[in-house]
Amino acid sequence: MKYTEEHEWLLVEGDIVTVGITAHAAEQLGDVVFVELPEVGTTVSKDDEIVVIESVKAASDILAPLDGEIVEVNEAIADNPALVNDDPEGEAWFFRIKPSDMSPMDDYMDEAEYKDFIG
Amino acid sequence: MTDLKRTPLFALHVELGAKMVPFAGYEMPVQYPAGVMKEHLHTRAHAGLFDVSHMGQVWIDGPDWETIALGFETLVPQDVLGVQPGRQRYGFFTNDHGGIEDDLMFARDPQGDRLFVVVNAACKEADIARMKAALEPGLTVTPVPDRALIAVQGPQAGAVCGGIAPGLRQTRFMDVRAVDFDGVPVMASRSGYTGEDGFEISVPAAQAEAVVRRLLADERVQPIGLGARDSLRLEAGLCLYGHDMDARTTPVSAALDWAIQKVRRHGGERAGGFPGAARVLAELEQGAPTRRVGLLPEGRAPMREGVALFTLEAGGEAVGRITSGGFGPSLGGPMAMGYVPVELSAPGTILYGELRGKRLPLTVTALPFVAANFKR
């Protein structure tokens, strides 16, 4: 598992990367009440704002961690946004991307580094 | 967080794990570990306890009730004289343009001839100065900063508080009583800011923590932060001063016509006689150009304060804006309040809110979003 400074977790399986937000991020956001996911088939560039999350407190974005194509999104969290608080690093993944370039993965943090990052 | 004030319950909030934020010059709990959603739903199902000690509590004294009431009526468009001992009313200070300077609760002391006023934290210095300038020396204006204010709200608040203070059992909405609360002399009004039954209890600061610990020992009572207080009041269709109204908002525009009694209107015995009366009384008869309305977004995306409102899905000028908005946990979806031209204020009118560059439909809706549950 890799982590971004935007508090996303990235799980690589073959040529597909599954993306969600960390438990730390979910706790900071508070109760999530709305998630807007990208369309499957969308081509995205790294750092595009591709997901909107609204909590009881505020709106925030999730950035695309890599260039590539969105191949699957988790409709379960659009239907039941509370899942993001209940199981952020499991069932509540956001989308799967097929990267055109895997190289930025090397720059992302591993678990120990992310733990240091969030202090 | 330098220069921020703390309420007498600050240490207890920290002990309970609250997340503290600056609010109206105070360090206040925005949420406890349960989180906004659970706190909100607990209040609607059982009883929530809120620290609202940042609000301003003021006594007004004078030679007799008539002198006090008629003095206060020079500042507000409400019927003060007609308030019976032990009863409370909602009101607001107006300015010379008929705008609202602050909204407030005022009560006639159950023992007789004193007026008790509770004002918003952010406005309290200005409110106290306004009252002193207008009322002294004939009346005496005495702020009471050495008292905490604790709200207990929810369907079980009556049973909880009545269990501790039997003197509160027979009260109904907007009654005020001075009672012994577990050995502490308090003044409690059966009112609140959630749409639920409940009490706001004025407690000497030194005993505030003991009173709150006693209440929290009851498993029906949970501490509730400002986050849930905001979603509860918005579901109840209640205004937040500085957001849903300010010094440029008139009472009729804010849909607060109901709070101006007949005796202060044209044809009433004591018509006018408060700042901006000409405009306020004219608007009561003719209406105001804009009106505060409830707005229900069609989708699930919350629309918050500042979202511009349009009549068309594309093009055209903004016709209004959202002044409060968010997610209603009891409603189960997004909700908002805002101002629109009066011709667009009828329930059922479809408008569009611009969110992240897209215009999304919302429907003008009667308030409140969640029915009030007062003990009438």
Short mmCIF file of C-alpha atoms in Angstrom, two decimals:
data_model
loop_
_atom_site.label_atom_id
_atom_site.label_comp_id
_atom_site.label_asym_id
_atom_site.label_seq_id
_atom_site.Cartn_x
_atom_site.Cartn_y
_atom_site.Cartn_z
CA MET A 1 0.00 0.00 0.00
CA LYS A 2 1.22 3.52 -0.87
CA TYR A 3 0.01 6.84 0.48
CA THR A 4 -0.20 10.40 -0.89
CA GLU A 5 0.15 13.68 0.97
CA GLU A 6 -3.55 14.18 0.09
CA HIS A 7 -4.31 11.23 2.42
CA GLU A 8 -5.19 8.79 -0.32
CA TRP A 9 -4.20 5.14 -0.15
CA LEU A 10 -3.19 3.37 -3.36
CA LEU A 11 -3.28 -0.39 -3.81
CA VAL A 12 -1.55 -1.78 -6.91
CA GLU A 13 -2.91 -5.04 -8.33
CA GLY A 14 -1.41 -5.84 -11.74
CA ASP A 15 -1.86 -2.80 -13.97
CA ILE A 16 -4.77 -1.41 -11.90
CA VAL A 17 -4.53 0.92 -8.87
CA THR A 18 -7.40 1.10 -6.34
CA VAL A 19 -7.71 4.47 -4.56
CA GLY A 20 -9.43 5.43 -1.31
CA ILE A 21 -8.89 7.79 1.60
CA THR A 22 -7.12 6.89 4.83
CA ALA A 23 -8.81 6.36 8.18
CA HIS A 24 -7.01 9.50 9.36
CA ALA A 25 -8.54 11.53 6.53
CA ALA A 26 -12.01 10.10 7.15
CA GLU A 27 -11.77 11.02 10.82
CA GLN A 28 -10.64 14.55 10.00
CA LEU A 29 -13.48 14.99 7.50
CA GLY A 30 -16.17 13.94 9.95
CA ASP A 31 -19.39 12.25 8.87
CA VAL A 32 -19.40 11.99 5.06
CA VAL A 33 -22.81 12.80 3.57
CA PHE A 34 -22.14 13.03 -0.18
CA VAL A 35 -19.67 11.60 -2.66
CA GLU A 36 -19.50 12.51 -6.34
CA LEU A 37 -17.47 10.00 -8.36
CA PRO A 38 -15.99 10.36 -11.85
CA GLU A 39 -17.50 8.51 -14.81
CA VAL A 40 -16.01 5.18 -15.78
CA GLY A 41 -13.95 5.63 -18.94
CA THR A 42 -12.82 9.16 -18.08
CA THR A 43 -9.21 9.93 -18.88
CA VAL A 44 -7.64 11.90 -16.04
CA SER A 45 -4.36 13.68 -15.41
CA LYS A 46 -2.44 13.55 -12.15
CA ASP A 47 -3.76 16.17 -9.67
CA ASP A 48 -7.12 16.62 -11.46
CA GLU A 49 -9.91 17.05 -8.89
CA ILE A 50 -11.94 13.98 -9.75
CA VAL A 51 -13.98 13.23 -6.61
CA VAL A 52 -15.99 15.61 -4.41
CA ILE A 53 -16.55 14.57 -0.80
CA GLU A 54 -18.93 16.52 1.40
CA SER A 55 -18.97 15.94 5.12
CA VAL A 56 -21.28 17.51 7.68
CA LYS A 57 -18.60 20.19 7.98
CA ALA A 58 -17.30 21.03 4.51
CA ALA A 59 -16.57 20.00 0.94
CA SER A 60 -13.21 18.61 -0.16
CA ASP A 61 -11.71 17.04 -3.27
CA ILE A 62 -9.77 13.94 -4.09
CA LEU A 63 -7.05 14.39 -6.69
CA ALA A 64 -6.12 11.85 -9.33
CA PRO A 65 -2.84 10.35 -8.06
CA LEU A 66 -1.71 9.26 -11.53
CA ASP A 67 -2.40 9.86 -15.23
CA GLY A 68 -4.71 7.23 -16.62
CA GLU A 69 -8.23 5.98 -17.23
CA ILE A 70 -10.91 5.42 -14.60
CA VAL A 71 -11.93 1.79 -15.05
CA GLU A 72 -14.29 1.30 -12.09
CA VAL A 73 -15.97 3.42 -9.40
CA ASN A 74 -17.52 2.32 -6.11
CA GLU A 75 -21.21 3.19 -6.44
CA ALA A 76 -21.76 1.79 -2.93
CA ILE A 77 -20.26 4.93 -1.37
CA ALA A 78 -22.33 7.24 -3.57
CA ASP A 79 -25.43 5.38 -2.34
CA ASN A 80 -24.23 5.18 1.26
CA PRO A 81 -21.61 7.88 1.99
CA ALA A 82 -21.41 6.82 5.66
CA LEU A 83 -19.42 3.80 4.46
CA VAL A 84 -16.45 6.17 4.05
CA ASN A 85 -16.40 6.65 7.83
CA ASP A 86 -17.22 3.03 8.64
CA ASP A 87 -14.57 1.30 6.52
CA PRO A 88 -12.35 3.85 4.74
CA GLU A 89 -9.47 1.49 4.05
CA GLY A 90 -11.61 -1.47 3.02
CA GLU A 91 -15.10 -1.46 1.52
CA ALA A 92 -15.14 2.30 0.92
CA TRP A 93 -12.61 2.47 -1.91
CA PHE A 94 -13.40 5.29 -4.35
CA PHE A 95 -12.22 4.32 -7.83
CA ARG A 96 -9.88 2.10 -9.82
CA ILE A 97 -7.51 3.68 -12.32
CA LYS A 98 -5.47 2.11 -15.11
CA PRO A 99 -2.39 4.33 -15.11
CA SER A 100 -0.63 5.26 -18.31
CA ASP A 101 2.51 5.90 -16.25
CA MET A 102 3.24 4.07 -13.00
CA SER A 103 6.43 5.99 -12.22
CA PRO A 104 4.88 8.50 -9.72
CA MET A 105 4.13 5.50 -7.49
CA ASP A 106 7.81 5.47 -6.52
CA ASP A 107 7.45 8.95 -5.00
CA TYR A 108 4.48 8.09 -2.78
CA MET A 109 4.93 7.18 0.88
CA ASP A 110 4.93 3.71 2.34
CA GLU A 111 2.97 3.00 5.52
CA ALA A 112 5.79 3.96 7.92
CA GLU A 113 6.41 7.21 6.07
CA TYR A 114 2.70 8.05 6.06
CA LYS A 115 2.47 7.42 9.81
CA ASP A 116 5.34 9.87 10.32
CA PHE A 117 3.64 12.33 7.95
CA ILE A 118 0.42 12.45 9.96
CA GLY A 119 2.38 12.56 13.22
CA MET B 1 -6.00 30.81 20.07
CA THR B 2 -4.84 33.83 22.04
CA ASP B 3 -7.43 36.24 23.41
CA LEU B 4 -10.21 33.70 23.10
CA LYS B 5 -12.51 33.51 26.09
CA ARG B 6 -13.52 30.28 27.79
CA THR B 7 -16.83 29.33 29.35
CA PRO B 8 -17.01 27.85 32.88
CA LEU B 9 -17.33 24.43 31.20
CA PHE B 10 -14.11 24.60 29.16
CA ALA B 11 -12.19 22.02 31.24
CA LEU B 12 -15.13 19.62 31.10
CA HIS B 13 -15.36 19.90 27.30
CA VAL B 14 -11.67 19.00 27.02
CA GLU B 15 -12.12 16.11 29.45
CA LEU B 16 -15.03 14.82 27.34
CA GLY B 17 -12.78 14.82 24.26
CA ALA B 18 -14.36 17.78 22.49
CA LYS B 19 -12.73 19.36 19.48
CA MET B 20 -12.51 23.04 20.43
CA VAL B 21 -12.80 25.81 17.83
CA PRO B 22 -12.96 29.61 17.95
CA PHE B 23 -16.56 30.85 17.81
CA ALA B 24 -17.75 34.41 18.52
CA GLY B 25 -14.61 35.13 20.55
CA TYR B 26 -14.84 31.92 22.61
CA GLU B 27 -13.17 28.52 22.46
CA MET B 28 -16.21 26.30 22.00
CA PRO B 29 -16.79 22.56 21.41
CA VAL B 30 -17.71 21.96 17.76
CA GLN B 31 -18.09 18.22 18.33
CA TYR B 32 -17.37 15.45 20.81
CA PRO B 33 -15.98 12.01 19.88
CA ALA B 34 -19.44 10.77 18.79
CA GLY B 35 -19.39 13.25 15.88
CA VAL B 36 -21.92 15.66 14.43
CA MET B 37 -24.25 13.08 12.89
CA LYS B 38 -24.65 10.92 16.01
CA GLU B 39 -24.93 13.98 18.26
CA HIS B 40 -27.68 15.41 16.08
CA LEU B 41 -29.66 12.16 15.99
CA HIS B 42 -29.19 11.59 19.72
CA THR B 43 -30.72 15.00 20.43
CA ARG B 44 -33.77 14.23 18.28
CA ALA B 45 -34.20 10.80 19.89
CA HIS B 46 -33.21 11.42 23.53
CA ALA B 47 -31.64 14.57 25.02
CA GLY B 48 -28.62 16.66 24.06
CA LEU B 49 -26.71 18.99 26.36
CA PHE B 50 -25.25 22.19 24.91
CA ASP B 51 -22.95 24.76 26.50
CA VAL B 52 -24.30 28.13 25.34
CA SER B 53 -22.59 30.15 28.06
CA HIS B 54 -21.01 32.38 25.41
CA MET B 55 -24.41 34.03 24.94
CA GLY B 56 -25.11 37.29 26.75
CA GLN B 57 -27.41 37.27 29.78
CA VAL B 58 -28.70 40.65 30.97
CA TRP B 59 -31.14 41.80 33.65
CA ILE B 60 -33.11 45.00 33.24
CA ASP B 61 -34.51 46.55 36.40
CA GLY B 62 -36.71 49.57 37.02
CA PRO B 63 -39.33 51.03 39.30
CA ASP B 64 -42.14 48.81 37.98
CA TRP B 65 -42.97 46.42 35.13
CA GLU B 66 -44.72 49.03 33.02
CA THR B 67 -41.69 51.35 33.03
CA ILE B 68 -39.33 48.46 32.18
CA ALA B 69 -41.57 47.05 29.46
CA LEU B 70 -42.32 50.37 27.77
CA GLY B 71 -38.60 51.24 27.94
CA PHE B 72 -37.64 47.96 26.23
CA GLU B 73 -40.40 48.47 23.65
CA THR B 74 -38.45 51.51 22.35
CA LEU B 75 -35.77 49.03 21.16
CA VAL B 76 -37.83 46.10 19.85
CA PRO B 77 -41.05 45.72 17.81
CA GLN B 78 -42.46 43.14 20.24
CA ASP B 79 -45.26 43.39 22.81
CA VAL B 80 -43.21 43.47 26.01
CA LEU B 81 -45.85 45.00 28.30
CA GLY B 82 -48.22 42.09 27.70
CA VAL B 83 -45.76 39.40 28.78
CA GLN B 84 -47.00 37.66 31.93
CA PRO B 85 -44.69 36.81 34.86
CA GLY B 86 -42.76 33.63 34.08
CA ARG B 87 -43.25 33.88 30.32
CA GLN B 88 -40.69 34.41 27.54
CA ARG B 89 -40.86 35.80 24.01
CA TYR B 90 -38.63 35.89 20.91
CA GLY B 91 -37.65 39.34 19.67
CA PHE B 92 -35.02 41.44 17.91
CA PHE B 93 -33.35 44.83 18.11
CA THR B 94 -33.98 46.93 15.00
CA ASN B 95 -32.01 49.88 13.58
CA ASP B 96 -33.22 53.12 12.00
CA HIS B 97 -33.48 51.41 8.59
CA GLY B 98 -35.64 48.62 10.01
CA GLY B 99 -32.75 46.15 9.82
CA ILE B 100 -32.15 43.55 12.53
CA GLU B 101 -29.22 44.33 14.83
CA ASP B 102 -29.57 41.08 16.80
CA ASP B 103 -32.23 38.57 17.72
CA LEU B 104 -32.91 37.64 21.33
CA MET B 105 -35.12 36.04 23.93
CA PHE B 106 -36.68 38.16 26.64
CA ALA B 107 -38.53 36.95 29.72
CA ARG B 108 -40.46 38.45 32.56
CA ASP B 109 -39.10 37.24 35.88
CA PRO B 110 -41.48 34.69 37.45
CA GLN B 111 -41.32 36.65 40.71
CA GLY B 112 -42.56 39.79 38.98
CA ASP B 113 -41.07 42.97 37.75
CA ARG B 114 -37.71 42.35 36.10
CA LEU B 115 -36.80 41.65 32.48
CA PHE B 116 -34.26 38.96 31.56
CA VAL B 117 -32.68 39.18 28.11
CA VAL B 118 -30.51 36.61 26.31
CA VAL B 119 -28.58 37.86 23.25
CA ASN B 120 -26.10 36.38 20.77
CA ALA B 121 -22.46 36.08 21.79
CA ALA B 122 -21.09 37.94 18.77
CA CYS B 123 -23.41 40.92 19.38
CA LYS B 124 -23.52 41.07 23.15
CA GLU B 125 -21.14 44.01 23.69
CA ALA B 126 -23.03 46.13 21.14
CA ASP B 127 -26.38 45.00 22.55
CA ILE B 128 -25.42 45.92 26.10
CA ALA B 129 -24.15 49.33 24.95
CA ARG B 130 -27.39 49.86 23.01
CA MET B 131 -29.56 48.98 26.01
CA LYS B 132 -27.52 51.12 28.41
CA ALA B 133 -27.58 54.13 26.05
CA ALA B 134 -31.33 53.89 25.50
CA LEU B 135 -32.56 52.83 28.93
CA GLU B 136 -30.26 54.25 31.60
CA PRO B 137 -30.55 56.05 33.95
CA GLY B 138 -34.31 55.42 34.23
CA LEU B 139 -33.70 51.66 34.10
CA THR B 140 -30.69 49.63 35.15
CA VAL B 141 -29.00 47.30 32.64
CA THR B 142 -26.95 44.60 34.38
CA PRO B 143 -25.00 42.02 32.35
CA VAL B 144 -24.44 38.77 34.25
CA PRO B 145 -21.18 37.34 32.88
CA ASP B 146 -20.79 35.16 35.99
CA ARG B 147 -23.53 32.78 34.90
CA ALA B 148 -23.32 29.82 32.53
CA LEU B 149 -26.14 28.91 30.16
CA ILE B 150 -26.83 25.24 29.54
CA ALA B 151 -29.37 23.94 27.04
CA VAL B 152 -30.93 20.49 27.41
CA GLN B 153 -32.89 19.64 24.26
CA GLY B 154 -34.78 16.63 22.99
CA PRO B 155 -37.90 14.53 23.61
CA GLN B 156 -36.49 13.26 26.94
CA ALA B 157 -35.31 16.69 28.18
CA GLY B 158 -38.59 17.24 30.04
CA ALA B 159 -38.31 13.95 31.93
CA VAL B 160 -34.60 14.46 32.67
CA CYS B 161 -34.90 18.05 33.95
CA GLY B 162 -38.26 17.47 35.64
CA GLY B 163 -36.71 14.52 37.46
CA ILE B 164 -34.02 16.76 38.95
CA ALA B 165 -36.17 19.86 39.46
CA PRO B 166 -39.85 18.95 40.07
CA GLY B 167 -40.72 22.64 39.64
CA LEU B 168 -40.09 22.27 35.90
CA ARG B 169 -42.54 19.37 35.37
CA GLN B 170 -45.66 21.44 34.88
CA THR B 171 -44.08 24.02 32.57
CA ARG B 172 -44.83 24.42 28.88
CA PHE B 173 -43.12 26.04 25.88
CA MET B 174 -41.75 29.52 26.72
CA ASP B 175 -42.40 29.27 30.47
CA VAL B 176 -39.64 30.55 32.75
CA ARG B 177 -39.12 29.31 36.33
CA ALA B 178 -36.60 29.95 39.10
CA VAL B 179 -36.04 26.53 40.66
CA ASP B 180 -33.69 24.54 42.83
CA PHE B 181 -31.72 22.26 40.51
CA ASP B 182 -30.00 19.62 42.60
CA GLY B 183 -29.25 22.23 45.27
CA VAL B 184 -28.31 24.99 42.82
CA PRO B 185 -30.57 28.02 42.30
CA VAL B 186 -31.15 28.29 38.53
CA MET B 187 -33.48 30.04 36.14
CA ALA B 188 -34.80 27.79 33.40
CA SER B 189 -36.86 28.60 30.33
CA ARG B 190 -38.66 25.89 28.38
CA SER B 191 -37.24 26.82 24.98
CA GLY B 192 -34.25 26.24 22.76
CA TYR B 193 -32.73 26.35 19.32
CA THR B 194 -33.32 22.84 18.00
CA GLY B 195 -37.07 22.58 17.37
CA GLU B 196 -37.23 20.10 20.24
CA ASP B 197 -38.79 20.38 23.68
CA GLY B 198 -36.22 21.34 26.29
CA PHE B 199 -34.78 23.95 28.58
CA GLU B 200 -32.17 26.67 28.63
CA ILE B 201 -30.85 26.85 32.16
CA SER B 202 -29.01 29.86 33.59
CA VAL B 203 -26.63 28.60 36.29
CA PRO B 204 -24.10 30.41 38.53
CA ALA B 205 -20.69 29.84 36.88
CA ALA B 206 -19.20 28.23 39.99
CA GLN B 207 -21.87 25.49 39.97
CA ALA B 208 -22.11 25.01 36.20
CA GLU B 209 -19.79 22.01 36.01
CA ALA B 210 -21.58 20.22 38.85
CA VAL B 211 -24.96 20.78 37.20
CA VAL B 212 -23.66 19.49 33.85
CA ARG B 213 -22.03 16.43 35.44
CA ARG B 214 -25.32 15.65 37.16
CA LEU B 215 -27.15 15.90 33.81
CA LEU B 216 -24.54 13.82 31.94
CA ALA B 217 -24.78 11.10 34.61
CA ASP B 218 -28.20 10.39 33.10
CA GLU B 219 -27.59 8.04 30.18
CA ARG B 220 -30.33 9.76 28.16
CA VAL B 221 -28.16 12.91 28.03
CA GLN B 222 -25.13 13.31 25.73
CA PRO B 223 -22.96 16.41 25.19
CA ILE B 224 -23.58 18.09 21.82
CA GLY B 225 -21.28 20.49 19.99
CA LEU B 226 -21.84 23.53 17.80
CA GLY B 227 -21.78 21.38 14.64
CA ALA B 228 -24.96 19.51 15.55
CA ARG B 229 -26.45 22.67 17.06
CA ASP B 230 -26.22 24.19 13.58
CA SER B 231 -27.80 21.25 11.74
CA LEU B 232 -30.55 20.99 14.38
CA ARG B 233 -31.49 24.69 14.14
CA LEU B 234 -31.39 24.61 10.35
CA GLU B 235 -33.75 21.61 10.23
CA ALA B 236 -35.98 23.62 12.58
CA GLY B 237 -35.90 26.57 10.13
CA LEU B 238 -34.35 28.92 12.70
CA CYS B 239 -32.15 31.86 11.70
CA LEU B 240 -28.50 32.20 12.66
CA TYR B 241 -27.73 35.88 13.19
CA GLY B 242 -24.90 37.13 10.97
CA HIS B 243 -25.76 34.51 8.35
CA ASP B 244 -29.52 34.30 7.78
CA MET B 245 -30.02 37.90 8.81
CA ASP B 246 -27.97 40.96 9.58
CA ALA B 247 -28.31 44.74 9.99
CA ARG B 248 -29.59 45.04 6.38
CA THR B 249 -32.31 42.41 6.78
CA THR B 250 -35.77 43.59 7.78
CA PRO B 251 -38.10 41.40 9.88
CA VAL B 252 -40.58 40.86 7.04
CA SER B 253 -37.79 39.94 4.62
CA ALA B 254 -36.55 37.44 7.22
CA ALA B 255 -40.09 35.96 7.44
CA LEU B 256 -40.31 36.94 11.11
CA ASP B 257 -43.67 38.73 10.76
CA TRP B 258 -45.13 36.31 13.32
CA ALA B 259 -42.83 37.74 16.01
CA ILE B 260 -44.37 41.23 15.80
CA GLN B 261 -47.57 41.28 17.81
CA LYS B 262 -50.68 43.21 16.70
CA VAL B 263 -50.41 45.80 19.46
CA ARG B 264 -47.17 47.12 17.89
CA ARG B 265 -48.52 47.16 14.29
CA HIS B 266 -50.57 49.84 12.49
CA GLY B 267 -53.89 50.18 14.31
CA GLY B 268 -52.47 48.67 17.52
CA GLU B 269 -52.53 50.50 20.84
CA ARG B 270 -48.75 50.92 20.91
CA ALA B 271 -48.05 50.88 17.15
CA GLY B 272 -44.47 51.75 16.19
CA GLY B 273 -42.16 53.51 18.60
CA PHE B 274 -39.11 51.32 17.84
CA PRO B 275 -36.16 52.05 15.50
CA GLY B 276 -37.09 51.77 11.83
CA ALA B 277 -40.80 51.41 12.64
CA ALA B 278 -41.95 53.24 9.50
CA ARG B 279 -40.32 50.72 7.21
CA VAL B 280 -41.10 47.65 9.32
CA LEU B 281 -44.78 48.53 9.71
CA ALA B 282 -45.13 49.37 6.00
CA GLU B 283 -43.56 46.03 5.04
CA LEU B 284 -45.91 44.17 7.39
CA GLU B 285 -48.77 45.46 5.24
CA GLN B 286 -47.16 45.56 1.79
CA GLY B 287 -44.50 42.87 2.02
CA ALA B 288 -40.74 43.14 1.50
CA PRO B 289 -39.01 42.81 -1.89
CA THR B 290 -37.09 39.71 -0.79
CA ARG B 291 -38.06 36.83 1.47
CA ARG B 292 -36.24 34.15 3.44
CA VAL B 293 -37.30 30.70 2.24
CA GLY B 294 -36.47 27.05 2.76
CA LEU B 295 -34.72 25.35 -0.17
CA LEU B 296 -34.50 21.62 -0.82
CA PRO B 297 -31.72 20.59 -3.23
CA GLU B 298 -32.97 17.85 -5.54
CA GLY B 299 -29.85 15.70 -5.42
CA ARG B 300 -27.73 14.62 -2.49
CA ALA B 301 -25.09 17.37 -2.79
CA PRO B 302 -25.29 19.88 0.07
CA MET B 303 -25.46 23.53 -0.99
CA ARG B 304 -23.91 25.81 1.60
CA GLU B 305 -23.83 29.48 2.51
CA GLY B 306 -22.89 31.71 -0.43
CA VAL B 307 -24.26 29.51 -3.24
CA ALA B 308 -25.85 31.80 -5.85
CA LEU B 309 -29.44 31.12 -6.94
CA PHE B 310 -30.75 31.41 -10.51
CA THR B 311 -34.10 31.01 -12.22
CA LEU B 312 -32.52 29.37 -15.26
CA GLU B 313 -30.37 26.28 -15.70
CA ALA B 314 -28.00 28.35 -17.84
CA GLY B 315 -27.45 32.08 -18.27
CA GLY B 316 -29.19 34.95 -16.52
CA GLU B 317 -28.26 36.88 -13.41
CA ALA B 318 -28.29 35.51 -9.88
CA VAL B 319 -31.61 36.28 -8.16
CA GLY B 320 -30.65 35.29 -4.63
CA ARG B 321 -28.23 33.38 -2.47
CA ILE B 322 -28.11 30.66 0.16
CA THR B 323 -27.43 31.97 3.68
CA SER B 324 -27.29 28.60 5.51
CA GLY B 325 -27.03 25.16 4.06
CA GLY B 326 -25.85 21.68 4.82
CA PHE B 327 -26.95 18.14 5.41
CA GLY B 328 -29.90 17.40 7.66
CA PRO B 329 -29.26 14.15 9.52
CA SER B 330 -32.94 13.75 10.53
CA LEU B 331 -34.13 14.95 7.14
CA GLY B 332 -31.76 12.47 5.50
CA GLY B 333 -30.63 14.88 2.82
CA PRO B 334 -29.38 18.35 2.03
CA MET B 335 -31.30 21.47 3.06
CA ALA B 336 -30.75 25.21 2.86
CA MET B 337 -32.25 28.61 3.60
CA GLY B 338 -31.76 31.69 1.49
CA TYR B 339 -33.21 34.94 0.19
CA VAL B 340 -35.11 35.25 -3.08
CA PRO B 341 -37.31 37.92 -4.66
CA VAL B 342 -40.78 37.67 -3.14
CA GLU B 343 -42.29 36.66 -6.50
CA LEU B 344 -40.06 33.54 -6.42
CA SER B 345 -40.77 32.68 -2.78
CA ALA B 346 -43.86 30.46 -3.20
CA PRO B 347 -43.33 26.83 -2.11
CA GLY B 348 -42.83 24.65 -5.16
CA THR B 349 -40.87 27.25 -7.12
CA ILE B 350 -37.89 25.63 -8.86
CA LEU B 351 -34.57 27.49 -8.70
CA TYR B 352 -30.99 26.52 -9.53
CA GLY B 353 -27.99 26.75 -7.22
CA GLU B 354 -24.55 27.06 -8.79
CA LEU B 355 -22.26 24.44 -7.30
CA ARG B 356 -18.75 23.80 -8.64
CA GLY B 357 -19.70 25.44 -11.93
CA LYS B 358 -22.89 23.41 -12.38
CA ARG B 359 -26.45 24.60 -11.80
CA LEU B 360 -28.43 22.08 -9.77
CA PRO B 361 -32.16 22.33 -9.11
CA LEU B 362 -33.69 23.08 -5.75
CA THR B 363 -37.28 23.63 -4.67
CA VAL B 364 -38.59 26.45 -2.49
CA THR B 365 -40.07 24.74 0.56
CA ALA B 366 -42.05 25.74 3.65
CA LEU B 367 -40.06 25.81 6.89
CA PRO B 368 -39.30 23.98 9.13
CA PHE B 369 -37.73 20.96 7.40
CA VAL B 370 -38.35 18.83 10.50
CA ALA B 371 -41.55 19.47 12.49
CA ALA B 372 -41.13 21.15 15.87
CA ASN B 373 -41.71 19.03 18.95
CA PHE B 374 -42.50 21.67 21.60
CA LYS B 375 -44.55 21.05 24.74
CA ARG B 376 -47.39 23.49 24.13
#
